Short mmCIF file of C-alpha atoms in Angstrom, two decimals:
data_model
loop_
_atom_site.label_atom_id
_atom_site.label_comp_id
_atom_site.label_asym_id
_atom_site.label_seq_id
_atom_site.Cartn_x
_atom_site.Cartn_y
_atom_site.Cartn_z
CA UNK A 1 33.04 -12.18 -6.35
CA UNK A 2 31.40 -10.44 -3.37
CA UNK A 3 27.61 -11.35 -3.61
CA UNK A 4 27.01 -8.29 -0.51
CA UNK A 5 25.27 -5.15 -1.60
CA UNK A 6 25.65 -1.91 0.40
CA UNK A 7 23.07 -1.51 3.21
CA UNK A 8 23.68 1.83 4.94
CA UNK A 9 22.72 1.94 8.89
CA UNK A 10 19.53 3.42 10.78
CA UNK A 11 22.12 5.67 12.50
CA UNK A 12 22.82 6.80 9.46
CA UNK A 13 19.54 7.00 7.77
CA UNK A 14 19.27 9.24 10.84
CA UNK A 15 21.43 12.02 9.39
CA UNK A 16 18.87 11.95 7.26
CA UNK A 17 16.19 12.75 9.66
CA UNK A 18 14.17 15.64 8.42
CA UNK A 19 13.90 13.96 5.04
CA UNK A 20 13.10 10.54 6.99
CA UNK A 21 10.62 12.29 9.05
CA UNK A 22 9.02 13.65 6.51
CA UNK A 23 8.64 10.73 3.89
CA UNK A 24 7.66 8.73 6.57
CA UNK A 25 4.93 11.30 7.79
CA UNK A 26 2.96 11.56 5.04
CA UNK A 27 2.59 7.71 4.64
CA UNK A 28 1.79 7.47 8.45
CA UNK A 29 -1.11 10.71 8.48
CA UNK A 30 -2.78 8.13 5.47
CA UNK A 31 -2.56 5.19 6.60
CA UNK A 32 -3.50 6.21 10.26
CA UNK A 33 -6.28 7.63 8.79
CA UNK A 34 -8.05 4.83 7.01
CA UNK A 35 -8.44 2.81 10.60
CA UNK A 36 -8.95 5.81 12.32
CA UNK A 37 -11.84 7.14 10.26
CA UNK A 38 -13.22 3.21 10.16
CA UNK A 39 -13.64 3.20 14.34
CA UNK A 40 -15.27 7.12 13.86
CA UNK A 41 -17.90 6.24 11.42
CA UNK A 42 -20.19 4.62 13.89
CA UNK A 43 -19.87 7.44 15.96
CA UNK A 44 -20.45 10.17 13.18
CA UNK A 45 -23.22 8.11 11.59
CA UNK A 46 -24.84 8.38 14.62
CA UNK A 47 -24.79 12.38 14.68
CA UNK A 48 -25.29 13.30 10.93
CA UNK A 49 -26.90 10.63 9.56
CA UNK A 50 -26.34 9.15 6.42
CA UNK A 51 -26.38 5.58 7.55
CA UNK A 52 -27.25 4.50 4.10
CA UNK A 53 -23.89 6.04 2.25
CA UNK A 54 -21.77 4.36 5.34
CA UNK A 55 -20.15 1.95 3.36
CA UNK A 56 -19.51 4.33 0.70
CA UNK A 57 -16.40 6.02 2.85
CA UNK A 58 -13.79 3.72 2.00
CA UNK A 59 -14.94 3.52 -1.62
CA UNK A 60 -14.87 7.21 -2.23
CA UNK A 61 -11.36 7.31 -0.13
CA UNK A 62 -9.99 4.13 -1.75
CA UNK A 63 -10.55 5.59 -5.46
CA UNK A 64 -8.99 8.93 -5.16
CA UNK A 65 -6.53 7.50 -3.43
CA UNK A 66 -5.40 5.12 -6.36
CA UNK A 67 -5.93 8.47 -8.66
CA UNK A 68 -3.48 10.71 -7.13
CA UNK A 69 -0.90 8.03 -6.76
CA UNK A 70 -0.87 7.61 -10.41
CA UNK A 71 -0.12 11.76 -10.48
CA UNK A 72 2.55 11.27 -8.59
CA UNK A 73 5.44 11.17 -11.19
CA UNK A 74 3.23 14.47 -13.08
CA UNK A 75 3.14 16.15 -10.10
CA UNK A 76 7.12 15.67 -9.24
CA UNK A 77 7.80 16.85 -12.85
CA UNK A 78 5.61 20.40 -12.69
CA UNK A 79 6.57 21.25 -9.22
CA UNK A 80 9.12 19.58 -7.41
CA UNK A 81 9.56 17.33 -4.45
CA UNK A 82 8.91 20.49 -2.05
CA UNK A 83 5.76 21.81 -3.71
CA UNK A 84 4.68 17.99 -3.76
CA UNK A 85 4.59 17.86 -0.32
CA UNK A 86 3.06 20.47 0.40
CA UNK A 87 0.36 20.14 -2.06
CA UNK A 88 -0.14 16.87 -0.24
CA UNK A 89 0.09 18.01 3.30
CA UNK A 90 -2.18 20.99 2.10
CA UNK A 91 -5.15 18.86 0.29
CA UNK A 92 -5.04 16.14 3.16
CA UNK A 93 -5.66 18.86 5.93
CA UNK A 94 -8.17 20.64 3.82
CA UNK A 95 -10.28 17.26 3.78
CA UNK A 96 -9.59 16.57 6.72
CA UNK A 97 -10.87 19.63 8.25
CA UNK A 98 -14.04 19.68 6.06
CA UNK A 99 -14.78 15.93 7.27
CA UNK A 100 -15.01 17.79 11.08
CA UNK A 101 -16.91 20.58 9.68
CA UNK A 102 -19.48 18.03 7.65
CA UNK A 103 -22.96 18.77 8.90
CA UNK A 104 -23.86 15.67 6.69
CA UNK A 105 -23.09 12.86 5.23
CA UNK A 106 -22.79 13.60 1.08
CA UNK A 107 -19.97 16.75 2.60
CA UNK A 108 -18.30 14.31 4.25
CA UNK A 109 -17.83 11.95 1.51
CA UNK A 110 -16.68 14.82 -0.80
CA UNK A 111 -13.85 15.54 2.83
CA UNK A 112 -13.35 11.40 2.25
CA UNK A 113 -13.02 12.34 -1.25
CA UNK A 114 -10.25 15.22 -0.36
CA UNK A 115 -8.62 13.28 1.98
CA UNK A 116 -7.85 10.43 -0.45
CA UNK A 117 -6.52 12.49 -3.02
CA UNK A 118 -4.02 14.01 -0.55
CA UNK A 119 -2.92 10.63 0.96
CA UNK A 120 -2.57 9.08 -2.26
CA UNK A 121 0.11 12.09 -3.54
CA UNK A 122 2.09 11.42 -0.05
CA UNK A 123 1.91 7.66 -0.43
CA UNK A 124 3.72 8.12 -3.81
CA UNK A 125 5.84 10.88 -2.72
CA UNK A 126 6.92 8.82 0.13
CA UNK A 127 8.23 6.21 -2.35
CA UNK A 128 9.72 8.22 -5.23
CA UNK A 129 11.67 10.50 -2.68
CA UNK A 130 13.75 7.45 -1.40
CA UNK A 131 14.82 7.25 -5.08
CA UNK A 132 15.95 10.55 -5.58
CA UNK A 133 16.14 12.40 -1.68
CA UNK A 134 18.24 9.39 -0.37
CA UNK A 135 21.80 7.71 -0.92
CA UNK A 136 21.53 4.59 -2.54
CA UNK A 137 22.96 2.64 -0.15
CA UNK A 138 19.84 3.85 2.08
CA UNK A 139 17.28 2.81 -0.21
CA UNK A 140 16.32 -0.54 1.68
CA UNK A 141 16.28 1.31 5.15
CA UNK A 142 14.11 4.03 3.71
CA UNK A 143 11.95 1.29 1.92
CA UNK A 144 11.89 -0.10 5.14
CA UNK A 145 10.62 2.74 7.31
CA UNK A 146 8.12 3.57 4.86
CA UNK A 147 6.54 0.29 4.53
CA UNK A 148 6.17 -0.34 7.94
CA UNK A 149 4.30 3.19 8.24
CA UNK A 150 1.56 1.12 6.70
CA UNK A 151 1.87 -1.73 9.35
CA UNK A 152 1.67 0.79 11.95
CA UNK A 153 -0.90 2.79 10.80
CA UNK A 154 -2.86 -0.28 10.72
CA UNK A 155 -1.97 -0.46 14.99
CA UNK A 156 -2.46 2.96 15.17
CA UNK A 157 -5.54 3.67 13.88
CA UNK A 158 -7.88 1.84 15.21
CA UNK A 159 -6.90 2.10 19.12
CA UNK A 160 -6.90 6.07 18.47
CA UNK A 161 -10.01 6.23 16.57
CA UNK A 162 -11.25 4.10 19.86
CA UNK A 163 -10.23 6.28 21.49
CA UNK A 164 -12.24 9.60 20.34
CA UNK A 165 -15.13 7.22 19.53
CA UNK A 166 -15.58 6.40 22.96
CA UNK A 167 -15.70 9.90 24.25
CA UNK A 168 -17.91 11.37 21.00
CA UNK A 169 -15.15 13.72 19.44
CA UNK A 170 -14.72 12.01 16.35
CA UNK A 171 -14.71 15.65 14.75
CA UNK A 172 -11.79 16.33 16.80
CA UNK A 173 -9.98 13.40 15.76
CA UNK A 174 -10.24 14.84 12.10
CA UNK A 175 -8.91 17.94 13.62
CA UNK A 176 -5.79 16.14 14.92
CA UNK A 177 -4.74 14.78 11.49
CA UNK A 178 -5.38 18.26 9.79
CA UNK A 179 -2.66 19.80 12.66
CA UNK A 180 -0.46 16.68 12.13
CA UNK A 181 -0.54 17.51 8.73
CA UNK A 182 0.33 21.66 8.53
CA UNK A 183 2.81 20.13 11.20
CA UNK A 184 4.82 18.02 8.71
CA UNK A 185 4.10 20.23 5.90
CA UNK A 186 6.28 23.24 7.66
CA UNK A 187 9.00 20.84 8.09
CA UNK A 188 9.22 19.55 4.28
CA UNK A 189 10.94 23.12 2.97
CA UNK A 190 14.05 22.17 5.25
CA UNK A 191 14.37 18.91 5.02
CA UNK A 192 13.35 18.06 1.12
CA UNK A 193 15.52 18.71 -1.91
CA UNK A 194 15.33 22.30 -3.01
CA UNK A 195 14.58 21.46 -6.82
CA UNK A 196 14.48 18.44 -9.25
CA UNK A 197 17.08 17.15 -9.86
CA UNK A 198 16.37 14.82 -13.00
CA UNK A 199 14.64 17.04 -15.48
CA UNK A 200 14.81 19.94 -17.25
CA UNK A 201 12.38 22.89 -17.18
CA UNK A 202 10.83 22.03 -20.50
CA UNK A 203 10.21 18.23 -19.48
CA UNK A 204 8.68 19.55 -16.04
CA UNK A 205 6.02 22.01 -18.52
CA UNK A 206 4.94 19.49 -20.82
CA UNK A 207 4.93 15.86 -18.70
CA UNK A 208 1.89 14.40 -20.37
CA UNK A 209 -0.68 12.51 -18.40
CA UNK A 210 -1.46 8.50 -19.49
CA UNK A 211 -4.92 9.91 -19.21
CA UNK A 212 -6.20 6.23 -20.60
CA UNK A 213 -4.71 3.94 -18.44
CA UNK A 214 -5.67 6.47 -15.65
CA UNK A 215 -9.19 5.68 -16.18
CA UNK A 216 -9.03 2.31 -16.63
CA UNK A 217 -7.50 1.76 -13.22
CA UNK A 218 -10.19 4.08 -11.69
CA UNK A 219 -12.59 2.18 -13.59
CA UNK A 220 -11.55 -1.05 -11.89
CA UNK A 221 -10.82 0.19 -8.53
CA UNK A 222 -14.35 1.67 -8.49
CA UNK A 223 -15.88 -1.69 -9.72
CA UNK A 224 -13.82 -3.46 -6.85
CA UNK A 225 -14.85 -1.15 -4.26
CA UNK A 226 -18.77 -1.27 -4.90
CA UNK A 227 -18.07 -5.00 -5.23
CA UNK A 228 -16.42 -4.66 -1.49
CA UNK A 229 -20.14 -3.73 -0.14
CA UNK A 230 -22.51 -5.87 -2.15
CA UNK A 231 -23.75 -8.73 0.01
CA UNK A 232 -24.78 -10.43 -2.83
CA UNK A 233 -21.97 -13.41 -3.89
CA UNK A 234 -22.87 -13.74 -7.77
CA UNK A 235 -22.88 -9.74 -7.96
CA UNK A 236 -19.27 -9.60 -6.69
CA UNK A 237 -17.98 -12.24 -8.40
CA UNK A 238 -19.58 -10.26 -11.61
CA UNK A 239 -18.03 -7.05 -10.77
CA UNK A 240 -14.61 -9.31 -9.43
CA UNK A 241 -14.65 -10.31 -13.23
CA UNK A 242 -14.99 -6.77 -14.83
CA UNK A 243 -12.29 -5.60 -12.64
CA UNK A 244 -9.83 -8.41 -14.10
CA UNK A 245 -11.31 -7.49 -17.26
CA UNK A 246 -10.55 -3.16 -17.17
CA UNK A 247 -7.04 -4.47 -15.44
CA UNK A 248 -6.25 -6.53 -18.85
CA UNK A 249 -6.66 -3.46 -20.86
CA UNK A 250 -5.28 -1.57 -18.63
CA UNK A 251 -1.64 -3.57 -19.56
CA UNK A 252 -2.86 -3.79 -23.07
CA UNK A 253 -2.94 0.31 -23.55
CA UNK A 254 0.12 0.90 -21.39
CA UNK A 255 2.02 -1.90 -23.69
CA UNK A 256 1.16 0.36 -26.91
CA UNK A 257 1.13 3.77 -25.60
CA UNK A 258 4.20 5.99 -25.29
CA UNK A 259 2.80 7.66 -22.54
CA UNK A 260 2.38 4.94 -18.75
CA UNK A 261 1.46 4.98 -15.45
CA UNK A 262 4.52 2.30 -14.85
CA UNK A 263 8.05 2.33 -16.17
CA UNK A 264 8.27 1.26 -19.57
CA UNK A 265 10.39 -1.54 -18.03
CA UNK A 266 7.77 -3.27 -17.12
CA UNK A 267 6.72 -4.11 -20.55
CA UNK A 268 9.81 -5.18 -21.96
CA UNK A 269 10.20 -8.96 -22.65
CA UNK A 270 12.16 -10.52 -19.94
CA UNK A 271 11.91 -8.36 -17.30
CA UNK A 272 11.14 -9.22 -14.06
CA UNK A 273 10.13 -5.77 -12.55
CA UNK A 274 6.58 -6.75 -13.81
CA UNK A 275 6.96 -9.93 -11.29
CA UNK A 276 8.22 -7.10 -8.13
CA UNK A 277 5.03 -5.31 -8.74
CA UNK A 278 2.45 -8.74 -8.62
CA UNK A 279 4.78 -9.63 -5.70
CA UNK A 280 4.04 -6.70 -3.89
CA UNK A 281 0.47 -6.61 -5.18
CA UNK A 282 0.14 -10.16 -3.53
CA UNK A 283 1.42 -9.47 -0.27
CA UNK A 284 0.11 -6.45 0.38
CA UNK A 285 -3.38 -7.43 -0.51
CA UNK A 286 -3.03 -10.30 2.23
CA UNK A 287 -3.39 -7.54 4.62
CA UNK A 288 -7.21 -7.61 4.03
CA UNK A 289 -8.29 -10.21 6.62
CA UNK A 290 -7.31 -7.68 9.22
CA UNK A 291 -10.88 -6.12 8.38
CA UNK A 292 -12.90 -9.68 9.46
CA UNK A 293 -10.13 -10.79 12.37
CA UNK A 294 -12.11 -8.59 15.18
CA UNK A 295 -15.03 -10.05 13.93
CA UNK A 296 -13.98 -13.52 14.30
CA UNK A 297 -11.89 -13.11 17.19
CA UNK A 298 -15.03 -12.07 19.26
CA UNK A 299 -17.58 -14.61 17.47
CA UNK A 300 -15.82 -17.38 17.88
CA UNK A 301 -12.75 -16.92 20.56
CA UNK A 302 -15.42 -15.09 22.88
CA UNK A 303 -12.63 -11.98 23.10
CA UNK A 304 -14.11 -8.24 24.37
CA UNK A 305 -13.94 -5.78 21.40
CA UNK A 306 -10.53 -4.07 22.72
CA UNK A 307 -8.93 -7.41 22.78
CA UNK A 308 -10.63 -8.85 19.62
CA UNK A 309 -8.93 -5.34 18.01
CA UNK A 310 -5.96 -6.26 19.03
CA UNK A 311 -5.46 -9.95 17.08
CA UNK A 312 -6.87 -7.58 14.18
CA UNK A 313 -4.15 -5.51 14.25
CA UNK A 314 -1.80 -8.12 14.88
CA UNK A 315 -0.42 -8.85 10.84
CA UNK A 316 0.29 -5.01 10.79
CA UNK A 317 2.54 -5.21 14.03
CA UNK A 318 4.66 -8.31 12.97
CA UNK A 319 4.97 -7.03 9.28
CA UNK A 320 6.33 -3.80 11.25
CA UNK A 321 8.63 -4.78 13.43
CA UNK A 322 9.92 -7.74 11.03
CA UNK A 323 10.86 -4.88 8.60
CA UNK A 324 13.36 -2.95 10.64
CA UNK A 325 15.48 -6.39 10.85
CA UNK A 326 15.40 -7.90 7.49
CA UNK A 327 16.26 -4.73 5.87
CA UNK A 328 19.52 -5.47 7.32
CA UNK A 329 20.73 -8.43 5.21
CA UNK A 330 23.24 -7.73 2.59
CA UNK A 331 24.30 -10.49 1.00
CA UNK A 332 22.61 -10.72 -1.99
CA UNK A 333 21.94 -14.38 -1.54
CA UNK A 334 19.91 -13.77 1.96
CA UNK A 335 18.01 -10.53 0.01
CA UNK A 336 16.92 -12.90 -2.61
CA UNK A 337 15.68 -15.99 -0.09
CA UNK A 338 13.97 -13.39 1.93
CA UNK A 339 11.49 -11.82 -1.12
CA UNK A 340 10.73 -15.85 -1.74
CA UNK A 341 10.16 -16.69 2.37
CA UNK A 342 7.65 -13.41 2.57
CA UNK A 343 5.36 -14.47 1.13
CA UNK A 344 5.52 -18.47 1.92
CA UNK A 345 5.72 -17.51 5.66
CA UNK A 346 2.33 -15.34 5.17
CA UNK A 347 0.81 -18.33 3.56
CA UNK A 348 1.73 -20.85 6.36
CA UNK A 349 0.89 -18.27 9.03
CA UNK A 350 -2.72 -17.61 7.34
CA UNK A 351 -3.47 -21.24 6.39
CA UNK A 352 -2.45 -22.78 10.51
CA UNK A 353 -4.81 -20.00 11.41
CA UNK A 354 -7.21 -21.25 9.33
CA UNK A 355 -7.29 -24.62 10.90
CA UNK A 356 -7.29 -23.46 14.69
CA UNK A 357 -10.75 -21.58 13.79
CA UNK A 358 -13.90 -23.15 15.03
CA UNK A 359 -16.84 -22.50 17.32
CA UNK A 360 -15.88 -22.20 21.00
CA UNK A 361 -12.18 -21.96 21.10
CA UNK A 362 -10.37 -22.71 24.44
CA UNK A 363 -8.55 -19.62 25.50
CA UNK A 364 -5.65 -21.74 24.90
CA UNK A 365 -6.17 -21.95 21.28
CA UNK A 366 -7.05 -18.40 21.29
CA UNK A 367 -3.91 -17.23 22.41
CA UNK A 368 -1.81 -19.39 19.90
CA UNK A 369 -3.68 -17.02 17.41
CA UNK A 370 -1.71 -14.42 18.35
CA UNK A 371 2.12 -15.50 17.40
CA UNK A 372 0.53 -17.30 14.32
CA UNK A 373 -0.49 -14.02 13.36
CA UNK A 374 2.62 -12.02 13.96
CA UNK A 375 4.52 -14.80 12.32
CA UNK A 376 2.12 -14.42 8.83
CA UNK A 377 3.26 -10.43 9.09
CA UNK A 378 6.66 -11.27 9.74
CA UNK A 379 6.40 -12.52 6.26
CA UNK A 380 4.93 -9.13 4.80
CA UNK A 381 7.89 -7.31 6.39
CA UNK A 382 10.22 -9.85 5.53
CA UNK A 383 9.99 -9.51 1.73
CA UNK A 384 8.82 -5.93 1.18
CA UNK A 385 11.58 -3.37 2.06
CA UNK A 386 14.01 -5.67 -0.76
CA UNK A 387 10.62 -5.82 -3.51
CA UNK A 388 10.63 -2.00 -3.09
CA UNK A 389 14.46 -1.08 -3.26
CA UNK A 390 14.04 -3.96 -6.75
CA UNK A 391 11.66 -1.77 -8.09
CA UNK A 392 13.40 1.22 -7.90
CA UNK A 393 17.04 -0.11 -8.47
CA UNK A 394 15.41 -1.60 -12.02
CA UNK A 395 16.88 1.02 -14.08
CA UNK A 396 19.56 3.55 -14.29
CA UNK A 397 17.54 6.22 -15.85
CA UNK A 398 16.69 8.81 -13.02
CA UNK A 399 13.04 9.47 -14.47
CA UNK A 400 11.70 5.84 -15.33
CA UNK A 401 13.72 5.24 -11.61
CA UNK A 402 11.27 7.94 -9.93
CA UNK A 403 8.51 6.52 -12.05
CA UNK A 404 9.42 3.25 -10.62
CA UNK A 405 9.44 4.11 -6.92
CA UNK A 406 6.21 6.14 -7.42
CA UNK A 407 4.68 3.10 -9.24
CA UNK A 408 4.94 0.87 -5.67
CA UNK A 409 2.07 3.37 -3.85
CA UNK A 410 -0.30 2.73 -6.87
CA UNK A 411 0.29 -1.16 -7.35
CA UNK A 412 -0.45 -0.55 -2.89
CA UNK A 413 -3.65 1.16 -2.78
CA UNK A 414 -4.98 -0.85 -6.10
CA UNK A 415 -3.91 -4.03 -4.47
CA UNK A 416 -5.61 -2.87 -0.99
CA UNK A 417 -8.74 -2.18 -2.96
CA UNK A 418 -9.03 -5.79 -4.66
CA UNK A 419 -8.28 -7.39 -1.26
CA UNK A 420 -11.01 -5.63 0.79
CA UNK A 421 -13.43 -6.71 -1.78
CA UNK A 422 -11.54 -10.42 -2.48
CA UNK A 423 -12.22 -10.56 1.91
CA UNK A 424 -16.08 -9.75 1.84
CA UNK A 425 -16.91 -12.35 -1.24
CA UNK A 426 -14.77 -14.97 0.68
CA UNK A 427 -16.98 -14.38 3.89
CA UNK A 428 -20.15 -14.17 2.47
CA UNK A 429 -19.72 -17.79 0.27
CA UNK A 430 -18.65 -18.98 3.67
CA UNK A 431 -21.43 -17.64 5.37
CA UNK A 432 -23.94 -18.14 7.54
CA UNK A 433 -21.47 -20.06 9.64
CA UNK A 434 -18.94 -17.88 11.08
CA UNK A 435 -16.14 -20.97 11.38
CA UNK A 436 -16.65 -21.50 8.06
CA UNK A 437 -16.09 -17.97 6.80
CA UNK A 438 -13.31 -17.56 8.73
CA UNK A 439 -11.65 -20.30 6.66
CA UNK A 440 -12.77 -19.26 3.58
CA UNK A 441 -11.34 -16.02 3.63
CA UNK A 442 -8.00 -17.05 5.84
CA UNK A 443 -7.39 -20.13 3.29
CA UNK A 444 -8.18 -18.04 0.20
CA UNK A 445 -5.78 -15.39 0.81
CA UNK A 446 -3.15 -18.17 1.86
CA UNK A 447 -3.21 -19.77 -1.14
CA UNK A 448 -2.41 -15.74 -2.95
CA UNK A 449 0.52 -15.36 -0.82
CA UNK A 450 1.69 -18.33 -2.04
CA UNK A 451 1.18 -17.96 -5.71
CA UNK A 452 3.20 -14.85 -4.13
CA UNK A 453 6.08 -17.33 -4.09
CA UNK A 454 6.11 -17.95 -7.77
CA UNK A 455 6.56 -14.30 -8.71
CA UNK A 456 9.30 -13.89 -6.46
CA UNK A 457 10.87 -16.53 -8.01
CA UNK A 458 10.14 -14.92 -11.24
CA UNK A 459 11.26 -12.02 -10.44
CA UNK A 460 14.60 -13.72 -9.29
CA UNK A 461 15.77 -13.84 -12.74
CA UNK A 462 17.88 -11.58 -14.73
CA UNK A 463 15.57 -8.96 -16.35
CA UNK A 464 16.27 -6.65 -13.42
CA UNK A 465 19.89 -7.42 -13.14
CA UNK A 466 20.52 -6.45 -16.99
CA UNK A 467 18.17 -3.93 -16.75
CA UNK A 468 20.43 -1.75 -14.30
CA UNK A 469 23.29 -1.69 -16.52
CA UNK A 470 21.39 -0.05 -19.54
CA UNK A 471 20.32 3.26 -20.67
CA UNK A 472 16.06 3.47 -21.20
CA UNK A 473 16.98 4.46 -24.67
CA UNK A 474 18.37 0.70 -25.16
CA UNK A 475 15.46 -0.53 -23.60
CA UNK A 476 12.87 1.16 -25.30
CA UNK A 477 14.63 0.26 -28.46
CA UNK A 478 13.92 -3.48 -27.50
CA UNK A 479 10.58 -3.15 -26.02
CA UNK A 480 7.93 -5.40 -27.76
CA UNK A 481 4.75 -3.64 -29.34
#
């Protein structure tokens, strides 16, 4: 029996450019601007004010963000992938250009605020459109090119937000991603599918919203952000705790409710889509340590800031670049070994960095850092492009398949929000001593990307596989309570 699944080509994917361009886009304009806005900050702090609400950026940007990814499917029902995008295009660019225009502090939060709720809908977008704008057999290439939008916004970001920082135009910079934005949004009405093509007028009028589980996940991710900024340990561990706590009822309502944020697949006893989703949840969140690595890189490998932002950025480049070559195995044996390696290779990269940090590093040792690094993110892109094209390929049903795909941007951003606040407790019980931080937090993510390995495995077995070859009405009719 052939074991080799179809894997289209990035020539081909390029047929597909306009669609690629634009799916791509709206991940890229988000994730650029979380780094981007993090190097401005300083900058704008220092002209409006408002150093006291500083931290409260990334909450504010973080928790929308998780919101409107959870819209996502709605949104797709009511008004279709074009009037998606450009809601999403439209909303980013409006926050974006009332972050420039904040005179300020509390307006920029609310442009924070904006800006989050339009890169959450094009984070989702960018997902659920591979399901239903793209071949199958393109679905790991597209998965692929998405993804590593992340990883590159991550590169991106930063260097660019340098960049304006360093000359004072950080409203200008806010400028730049509302153009980039009416830019992409003028493309989408060519290059997107003209209508929906999985439901019916009626279904697009009356898709309900899972208004509970909604708040429950903006309950924790707001408890996980304001955790993120506390310096004290117990605190955080506190709010840590609530979080797990609002998370566990968050499963509990979606298991009894008829209306959920995730497919209904998810639930169902003996499927292993609910393993994808931790898997990606685990890698992703790995991705955190980028926030200390500058720190640590000029504390205790004596690098200049551009340098030390460099190594910070490094994870993002190898997970990247690693993506646009593993999404290029077929056999199904190789796809399988490769969502198990991800996230074992991110553990072994973090945990030998762990153990080459200490006070006064040769420049020897500090330069090892960097390939140890790129080989942890190698494991990120390694595994994610096949977790994605799992999640969506879990069911045969177009909407619960959309709902799928959409599902992968909100188990992102929530898992991005529990790692930045999972990275500042780690520090601070490792604190005062800066080697010893720097193994707390390298060391304690480590040992979640390997527990990453586990739910791979898990998610290895046959739920999904059955899954595919039966109708959502045959699933729902076995789904437990």
């Amino acid at each position: 029996m052939d074991s080799s699944q179809s894997v289209g080509s990035w020539r081909e994917l390029g047929s597909h450019f306009g669609t690629a361009v634009v799916l791509a886009g709206g991940v890229l304009v988000g994730a650029v601007n979380v780094y981007l806005a993090a190097s401005l900050l300083p900058t704008a702090v220092a002209d409006i004010g408002g150093g006291r609400l500083y931290a409260w950026n990334m909450t504010v940007f973080l928790i929308a963000q998780v919101v409107a990814t959870m819209l996502v499917s709605r949104t797709l029902a009511r008004i279709g992938s074009i009037g998606s995008y450009l809601l999403g295009f439209g909303v980013f660019a409006a926050g974006s250009v009332l972050c420039a225009a904040s005179p300020a502090m509390p307006v920029l939060l609310v442009g924070r605020g904006v800006q989050g709720l339009g890169a959450g809908l094009l984070t989702g977008l960018g997902f659920a459109l591979i399901h239903s704008a793209l071949p199958r057999h393109l679905w790991v290439r597209g998965s692929a090119l998405i993804s590593a939008m992340f990883g590159l916004g991550n590169f991106v970001g930063p260097a660019l937000g340098g960049i304006f920082a360093q000359f004072g135009s950080w409203r200008l910079a806010f400028v730049v991603l509302a153009l980039a934005s009416v830019m992409l949004a003028a493309l989408a009405p060519k290059a997107l599918p003209s209508r929906s093509r999985s439901r019916s007028r009626t279904e697009r009028e009356t898709a309900p919203v899972a208004m509970r589980s909604l708040l429950l996940v903006i309950g924790a991710v707001g408890v996980v952000s304001i955790a993120g900024i506390l310096s004290n340990t117990l605190a955080m561990a506190i709010l840590l705790a609530l979080a797990l706590v609002l998370i566990w009822a968050f499963v509990r309502v979606e298991k009894r409710m008829s209306v959920r944020v995730l497919p209904s697949l998810t639930y169902r006893a003996g499927s292993a889509l609910r393993w994808v989703y931790l898997t990606i949840a685990l890698l992703a969140s790995g991705v955190a340590v980028e926030t200390f690595l500058p720190l640590f890189s000029q504390r205790l490998g004596g690098l200049p800031p551009v340098a030390a932002g460099f190594f910070g950025a490094a994870l993002s480049l190898g997970w990247s670049v690693t993506q646009v070559v593993s999404s290029s195995a077929r056999r199904e044996q190789t796809v399988r070994w490769q969502q198990v390696a991800g996230p074992g290779l991110l553990a072994a990269g973090l945990a030998v960095l762990a153990l080459l940090q200490y006070r006064g590093a040769s420049l020897l040792v500090v330069i090892v850092w960097l390939p140890v690094l790129l080989i942890a993110g190698a494991g990120i892109g390694l595994a994610m492009p096949h977790l994605s094209v799992a999640a969506m390929a879990s069911t045969t049903d177009k909407q619960e398949g959309e709902k799928a795909a959409a599902a992968i941007a909100t188990v992102l951003t929530t898992s991005t929000a529990f790692g930045a606040a999972l990275a500042g407790l780690l520090v601070n019980v490792g604190g005062p001593s800066s080697v010893s931080s720097a193994r707390w937090l390298l060391l304690g993510f480590a040992l979640l990307s390997a527990l990453g390995m586990l739910t791979a495995l898990r998610a290895d077995g046959s739920g999904t596989h059955v899954a595919q070859g039966r109708s959502e009405s045959e699933m729902e009719s076995t789904a437990g309570p």
